[in-house]
Amino acid sequence: MLTPWGKNPITFIRQVVAVCLMPSLLDDPNIPTDVKDRARAVLKGCKGGSLGSYSDSAGIEIIRRHVADYIEKRDGFPSHWENIVLCAGASEGIRGTMKLMIRHENGIKPGVMIPIPQYPLYSATIAEFDLHQIGYYLNESTNWGLDISELERAYEEAKKVCTPKALCVINPGNPTGNVLTKENIQKIIQFAYEKKMFLFADEVYQDNVYAAGCEFHSFKKVISEMGTPYNQMELASFMSCSKGYMGECGLRGGYAEIINIDPAVKTMYLKSISAKLCPTTLGQAVMECVVNPPREGEPSYKQFMAEKTGVLQSLAQRAKMIAETFNSVPGMSCNIVQGAMYAFPQIKLPEKAKEAAKAAGQAPDVFYAFQLLENTGICIVPGSGFGQKPGTYHFRTTILPQPELLKTMLEKFREFHSNFVKQYE
Ligand SMILES: Cc1ncc(COP(=O)(O)O)c(C=O)c1O
């Protein structure tokens, strides 16, 4: 039994979900008592004691309370359960919150600042909601750092054509794999405060930090530490069961913590999400496990910790392996994968390859990706899918294949690249 990443699922999560779906397992002596306790609590929170019922649109109350406890423990600052909204993956939470930005005035669109390169959920949602995309470039030469001067540049330019309303930050980054420092986050918060912007903190990779010296700092914690007036800013932060050590992306669980929004806006927001009834109760049960995992002394603790650290250590090893390999290939450069699950290397493409791409009616990086796929079976996403500085070419690859497979893939990749360059030089 494997997750889509080819790893064994976390036993505790699957057991809790199994018992929630099949409560007769509560009588099974092979199921650990802490699994049964979690499942009982979830079922008690469900209408009619069944996962088959609709829940409140914002999610099952006991799980929302446990999410708030998790955030409080993580950050050391209070979190209120009524500010927690459970969602079918972070995507649903992000889209639902982004909807709040829709307010066109005299034909002028609200603007949303997003990193370039970015995760395409953002550009797609901005386009769908007829908002204005304000791209700010991440700095490849500082390991995809976020420069405040670049935020200023993007903001000033966009102000001429839209009303900038929101700033989205992905930390740790997809596709860039960077992890922001606390000082950097403080400056981003100051910028957003001065410009009166709504902050979106996409923190779905909060468990995926690998590089020495890097640490995850939540936006909620940093604005709380900064005190007044920053701790009164509108902030929505997002978490998911799709990433981390869990990898349960098909079960669709996530949460949004939304703070400091006007009560009338909150009422409207809750009304708007009620139209889709509720997030899947299965995903909510998974989130219960994420925020309320086995505690020391409970029967599942040892196995849970062994599985969790096993996954995270292996991802850290692969993150290192991937950057080192790409950096050893002439014509490729790759930043350190500090976190998340991706590398976004830059490739230098020969002029003749660019001409061949043009003749094929493809962007150069798309041409490269297709050639790679056809010659080796390796699938990457061309950088143009995420955005990149004009004239530069990148691709995104993940660190998810198991180490042996990843090693084989990297060797094939190296060989392909060398042949490709020779062919078009
Ligand atoms: C940065 C980022 N945000 C959000 C998501 C969506 O996650 P979910 O599966 O929870 O909807 C992803 C998925 O890859 C992501 O990379």
mmCIF file of C-alpha atoms and ligand atoms in Angstrom, residues 87-94 118-122 169-175 202-205 238-243 248-250 252-255 340-342 396, ligand 1:
data_model
loop_
_atom_site.group_PDB
_atom_site.id
_atom_site.type_symbol
_atom_site.label_atom_id
_atom_site.label_comp_id
_atom_site.label_asym_id
_atom_site.label_seq_id
_atom_site.Cartn_x
_atom_site.Cartn_y
_atom_site.Cartn_z
ATOM 1 C CA CYS A 87 -10.952 22.974 3.628
ATOM 2 C CA ALA A 88 -10.627 20.272 0.992
ATOM 3 C CA GLY A 89 -6.894 20.882 0.558
ATOM 4 C CA ALA A 90 -5.200 24.264 0.910
ATOM 5 C CA SER A 91 -6.281 25.057 -2.677
ATOM 6 C CA GLU A 92 -9.902 25.377 -1.636
ATOM 7 C CA GLY A 93 -8.957 27.610 1.289
ATOM 8 C CA ILE A 94 -6.761 29.826 -0.868
ATOM 9 C CA GLN A 118 4.963 30.843 -8.495
ATOM 10 C CA TYR A 119 2.716 27.877 -7.946
ATOM 11 C CA PRO A 120 0.159 28.088 -10.818
ATOM 12 C CA LEU A 121 -2.877 27.881 -8.523
ATOM 13 C CA TYR A 122 -2.304 31.588 -7.936
ATOM 14 C CA VAL A 169 4.000 34.554 -0.036
ATOM 15 C CA ILE A 170 4.811 30.865 -0.409
ATOM 16 C CA ASN A 171 7.126 29.688 2.359
ATOM 17 C CA PRO A 172 8.827 27.221 1.986
ATOM 18 C CA GLY A 173 8.656 27.925 -1.722
ATOM 19 C CA ASN A 174 7.214 25.989 -4.623
ATOM 20 C CA PRO A 175 8.850 25.677 -7.155
ATOM 21 C CA ASP A 202 0.976 29.689 1.951
ATOM 22 C CA GLU A 203 2.690 27.468 4.493
ATOM 23 C CA VAL A 204 1.769 24.035 3.191
ATOM 24 C CA TYR A 205 5.435 22.944 3.321
ATOM 25 C CA PHE A 238 -2.780 27.829 4.935
ATOM 26 C CA MET A 239 -1.755 24.295 5.751
ATOM 27 C CA SER A 240 -2.437 20.979 4.040
ATOM 28 C CA CYS A 241 -2.236 17.228 4.571
ATOM 29 C CA SER A 242 -0.924 16.862 1.019
ATOM 30 C CA LYS A 243 2.707 17.700 1.856
ATOM 31 C CA GLU A 248 -2.160 12.392 1.631
ATOM 32 C CA CYS A 249 -2.948 14.714 -1.281
ATOM 33 C CA GLY A 250 -5.888 12.685 -2.621
ATOM 34 C CA ARG A 252 -8.057 16.529 0.407
ATOM 35 C CA GLY A 253 -7.500 18.028 3.832
ATOM 36 C CA GLY A 254 -6.313 21.467 4.839
ATOM 37 C CA TYR A 255 -7.061 24.476 6.938
ATOM 38 C CA ALA A 340 9.517 22.066 0.162
ATOM 39 C CA MET A 341 9.795 19.266 -2.404
ATOM 40 C CA TYR A 342 11.279 20.779 -5.526
ATOM 41 C CA ARG A 396 10.985 22.166 -11.978
HETATM 42 C C1 LIG B 1 2.533 26.151 -2.675
HETATM 43 C C2 LIG B 1 1.336 25.281 -2.741
HETATM 44 N N1 LIG B 1 0.188 25.729 -2.250
HETATM 45 C C3 LIG B 1 -0.936 24.990 -2.289
HETATM 46 C C4 LIG B 1 -0.922 23.736 -2.852
HETATM 47 C C5 LIG B 1 -2.207 22.954 -2.905
HETATM 48 O O1 LIG B 1 -2.223 21.971 -1.943
HETATM 49 P P1 LIG B 1 -3.525 21.117 -1.607
HETATM 50 O O2 LIG B 1 -3.280 19.747 -2.125
HETATM 51 O O3 LIG B 1 -3.595 21.156 -0.123
HETATM 52 O O4 LIG B 1 -4.702 21.767 -2.237
HETATM 53 C C6 LIG B 1 0.257 23.223 -3.392
HETATM 54 C C7 LIG B 1 0.298 21.908 -4.040
HETATM 55 O O5 LIG B 1 1.237 21.497 -4.677
HETATM 56 C C8 LIG B 1 1.423 24.018 -3.329
HETATM 57 O O6 LIG B 1 2.582 23.591 -3.807
#
